[in-house]
JSON list of C-alpha atoms in Angstrom, two decimals:
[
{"chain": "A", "resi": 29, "resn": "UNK", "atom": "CA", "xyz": [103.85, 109.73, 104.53]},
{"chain": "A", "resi": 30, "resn": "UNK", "atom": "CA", "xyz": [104.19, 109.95, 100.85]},
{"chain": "A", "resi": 31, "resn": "UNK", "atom": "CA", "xyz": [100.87, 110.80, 98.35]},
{"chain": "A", "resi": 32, "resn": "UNK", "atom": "CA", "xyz": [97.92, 110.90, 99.49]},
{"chain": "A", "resi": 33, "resn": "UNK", "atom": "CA", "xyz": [96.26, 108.43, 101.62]},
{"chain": "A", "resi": 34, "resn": "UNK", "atom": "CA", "xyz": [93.26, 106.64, 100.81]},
{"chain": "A", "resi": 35, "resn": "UNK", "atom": "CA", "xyz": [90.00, 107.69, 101.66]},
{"chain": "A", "resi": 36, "resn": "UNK", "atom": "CA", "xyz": [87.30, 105.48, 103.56]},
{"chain": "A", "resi": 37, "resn": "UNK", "atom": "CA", "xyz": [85.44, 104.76, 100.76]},
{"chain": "A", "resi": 38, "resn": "UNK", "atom": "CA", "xyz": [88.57, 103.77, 98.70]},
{"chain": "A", "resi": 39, "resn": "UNK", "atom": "CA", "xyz": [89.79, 101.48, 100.65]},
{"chain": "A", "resi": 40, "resn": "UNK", "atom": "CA", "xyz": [85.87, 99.66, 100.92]},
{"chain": "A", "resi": 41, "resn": "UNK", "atom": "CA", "xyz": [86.25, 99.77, 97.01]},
{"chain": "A", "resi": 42, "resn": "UNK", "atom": "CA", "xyz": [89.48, 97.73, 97.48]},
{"chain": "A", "resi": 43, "resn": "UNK", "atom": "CA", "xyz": [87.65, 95.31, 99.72]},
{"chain": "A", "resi": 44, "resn": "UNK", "atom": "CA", "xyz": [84.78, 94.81, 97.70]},
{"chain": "A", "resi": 45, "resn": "UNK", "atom": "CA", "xyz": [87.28, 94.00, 94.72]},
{"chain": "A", "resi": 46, "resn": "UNK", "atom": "CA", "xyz": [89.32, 91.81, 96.83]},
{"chain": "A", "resi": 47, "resn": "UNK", "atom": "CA", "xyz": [86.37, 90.13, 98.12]},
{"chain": "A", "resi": 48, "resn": "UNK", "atom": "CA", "xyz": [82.98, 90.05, 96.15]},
{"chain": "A", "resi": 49, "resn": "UNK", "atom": "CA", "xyz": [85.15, 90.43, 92.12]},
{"chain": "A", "resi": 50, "resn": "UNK", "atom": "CA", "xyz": [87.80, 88.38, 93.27]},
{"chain": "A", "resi": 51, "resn": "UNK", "atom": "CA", "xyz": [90.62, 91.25, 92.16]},
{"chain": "A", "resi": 52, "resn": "UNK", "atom": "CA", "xyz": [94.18, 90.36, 93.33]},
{"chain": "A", "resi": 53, "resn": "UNK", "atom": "CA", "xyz": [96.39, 93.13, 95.00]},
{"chain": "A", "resi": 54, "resn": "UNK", "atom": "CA", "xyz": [98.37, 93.96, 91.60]},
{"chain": "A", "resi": 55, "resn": "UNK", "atom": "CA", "xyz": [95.01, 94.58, 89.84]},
{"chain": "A", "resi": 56, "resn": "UNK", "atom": "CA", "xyz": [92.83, 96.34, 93.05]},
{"chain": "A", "resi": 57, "resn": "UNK", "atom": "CA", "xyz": [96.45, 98.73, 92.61]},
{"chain": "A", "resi": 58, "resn": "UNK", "atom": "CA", "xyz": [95.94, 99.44, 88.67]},
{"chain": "A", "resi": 59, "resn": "UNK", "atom": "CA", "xyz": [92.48, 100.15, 89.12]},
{"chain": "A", "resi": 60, "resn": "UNK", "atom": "CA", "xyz": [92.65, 102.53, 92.00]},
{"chain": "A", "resi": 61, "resn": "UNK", "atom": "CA", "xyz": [95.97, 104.31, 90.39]},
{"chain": "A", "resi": 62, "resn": "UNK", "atom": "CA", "xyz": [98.52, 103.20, 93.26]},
{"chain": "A", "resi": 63, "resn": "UNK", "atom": "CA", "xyz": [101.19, 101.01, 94.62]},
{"chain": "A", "resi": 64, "resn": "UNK", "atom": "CA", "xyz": [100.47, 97.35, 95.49]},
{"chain": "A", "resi": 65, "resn": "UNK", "atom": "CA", "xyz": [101.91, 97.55, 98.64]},
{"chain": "A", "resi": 66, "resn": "UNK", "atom": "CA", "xyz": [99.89, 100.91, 99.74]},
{"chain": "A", "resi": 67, "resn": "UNK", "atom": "CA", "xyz": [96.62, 98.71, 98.96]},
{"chain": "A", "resi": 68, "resn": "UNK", "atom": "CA", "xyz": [97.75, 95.77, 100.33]},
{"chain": "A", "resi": 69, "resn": "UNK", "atom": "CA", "xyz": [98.40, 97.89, 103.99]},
{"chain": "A", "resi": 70, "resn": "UNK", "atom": "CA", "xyz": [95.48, 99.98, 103.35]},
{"chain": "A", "resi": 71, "resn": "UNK", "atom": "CA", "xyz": [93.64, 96.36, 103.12]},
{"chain": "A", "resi": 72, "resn": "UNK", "atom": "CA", "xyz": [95.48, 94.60, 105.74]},
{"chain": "A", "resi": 73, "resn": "UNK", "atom": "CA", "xyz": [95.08, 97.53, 108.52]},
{"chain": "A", "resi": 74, "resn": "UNK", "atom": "CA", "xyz": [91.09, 97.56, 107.32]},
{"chain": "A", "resi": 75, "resn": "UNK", "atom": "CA", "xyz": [90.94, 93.75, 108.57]},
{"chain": "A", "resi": 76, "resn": "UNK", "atom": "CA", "xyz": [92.85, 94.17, 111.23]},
{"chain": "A", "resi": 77, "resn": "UNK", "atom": "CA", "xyz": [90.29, 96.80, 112.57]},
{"chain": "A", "resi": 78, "resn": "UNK", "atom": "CA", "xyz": [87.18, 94.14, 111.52]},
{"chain": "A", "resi": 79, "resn": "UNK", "atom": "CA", "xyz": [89.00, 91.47, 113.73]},
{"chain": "A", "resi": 80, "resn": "UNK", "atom": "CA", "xyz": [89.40, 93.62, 116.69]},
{"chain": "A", "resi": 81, "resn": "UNK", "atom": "CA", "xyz": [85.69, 94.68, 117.04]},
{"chain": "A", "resi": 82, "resn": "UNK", "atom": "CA", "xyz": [84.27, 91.44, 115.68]},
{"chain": "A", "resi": 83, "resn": "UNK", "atom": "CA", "xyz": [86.73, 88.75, 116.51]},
{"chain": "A", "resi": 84, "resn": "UNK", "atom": "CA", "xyz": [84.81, 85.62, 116.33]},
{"chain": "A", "resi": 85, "resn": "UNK", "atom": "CA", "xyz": [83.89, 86.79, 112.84]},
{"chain": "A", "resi": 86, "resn": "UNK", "atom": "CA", "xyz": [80.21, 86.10, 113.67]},
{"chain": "A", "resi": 87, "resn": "UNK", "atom": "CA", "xyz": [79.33, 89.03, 111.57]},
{"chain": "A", "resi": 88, "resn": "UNK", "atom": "CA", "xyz": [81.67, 88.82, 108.10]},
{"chain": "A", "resi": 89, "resn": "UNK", "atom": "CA", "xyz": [79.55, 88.92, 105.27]},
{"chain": "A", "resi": 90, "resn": "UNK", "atom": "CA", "xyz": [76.01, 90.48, 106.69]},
{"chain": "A", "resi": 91, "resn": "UNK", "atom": "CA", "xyz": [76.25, 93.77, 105.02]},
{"chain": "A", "resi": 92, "resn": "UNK", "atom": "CA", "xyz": [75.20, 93.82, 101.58]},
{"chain": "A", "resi": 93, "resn": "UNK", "atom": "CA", "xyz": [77.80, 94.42, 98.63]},
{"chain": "A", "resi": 94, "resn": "UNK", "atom": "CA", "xyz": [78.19, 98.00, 98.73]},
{"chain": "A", "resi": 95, "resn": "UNK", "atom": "CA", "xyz": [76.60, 98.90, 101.30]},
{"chain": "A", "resi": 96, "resn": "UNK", "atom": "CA", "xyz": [78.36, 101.97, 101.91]},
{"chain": "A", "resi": 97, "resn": "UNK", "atom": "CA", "xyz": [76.66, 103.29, 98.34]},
{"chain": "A", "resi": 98, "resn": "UNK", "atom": "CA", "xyz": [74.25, 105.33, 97.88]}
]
C-alpha cells in the first residue's frame, strides 16, 4: 500500500463533500491533499459497506450532516 491510508473520519469528510457540498472527486482530492483515484476507492468501498448492511437503502440520509462531529 503506498502513503498513508485514510482515516475514518477522512473518508466521512469525503462523503459529506461528495454528498451534502456537492464536491466532485478531483476537488474532494485537492482538498484532502491526495490522489483522485485513492478518494474515489476510499468513497466507493465506504458505499459498498452502507449497501451491504442497509441494502434497501431505507436508512440513507437519517443521520444529520456531520454527525460524526463533535
Amino acid at each position: 500500500m503506498k502513503g498513508n491510508p485514510m482515516s475514518d473520519e477522512q473518508i466521512l469528510e469525503c462523503l459529506h463533500m461528495r454528498d451534502h457540498l456537492g464536491l466532485t472527486s478531483t476537488v474532494i482530492a485537492q482538498r484532502m491533499r491526495r490522489g483522485r483515484g485513492a478518494v474515489i476507492g476510499a468513497m466507493s468501498r465506504a458505499d459498498k459497506g452502507c449497501d451491504e448492511t442497509d441494502p434497501d437503502g431505507n436508512q440513507n440520509g437519517t443521520m444529520k450532516p456531520r454527525w460524526w462531529k463533535r
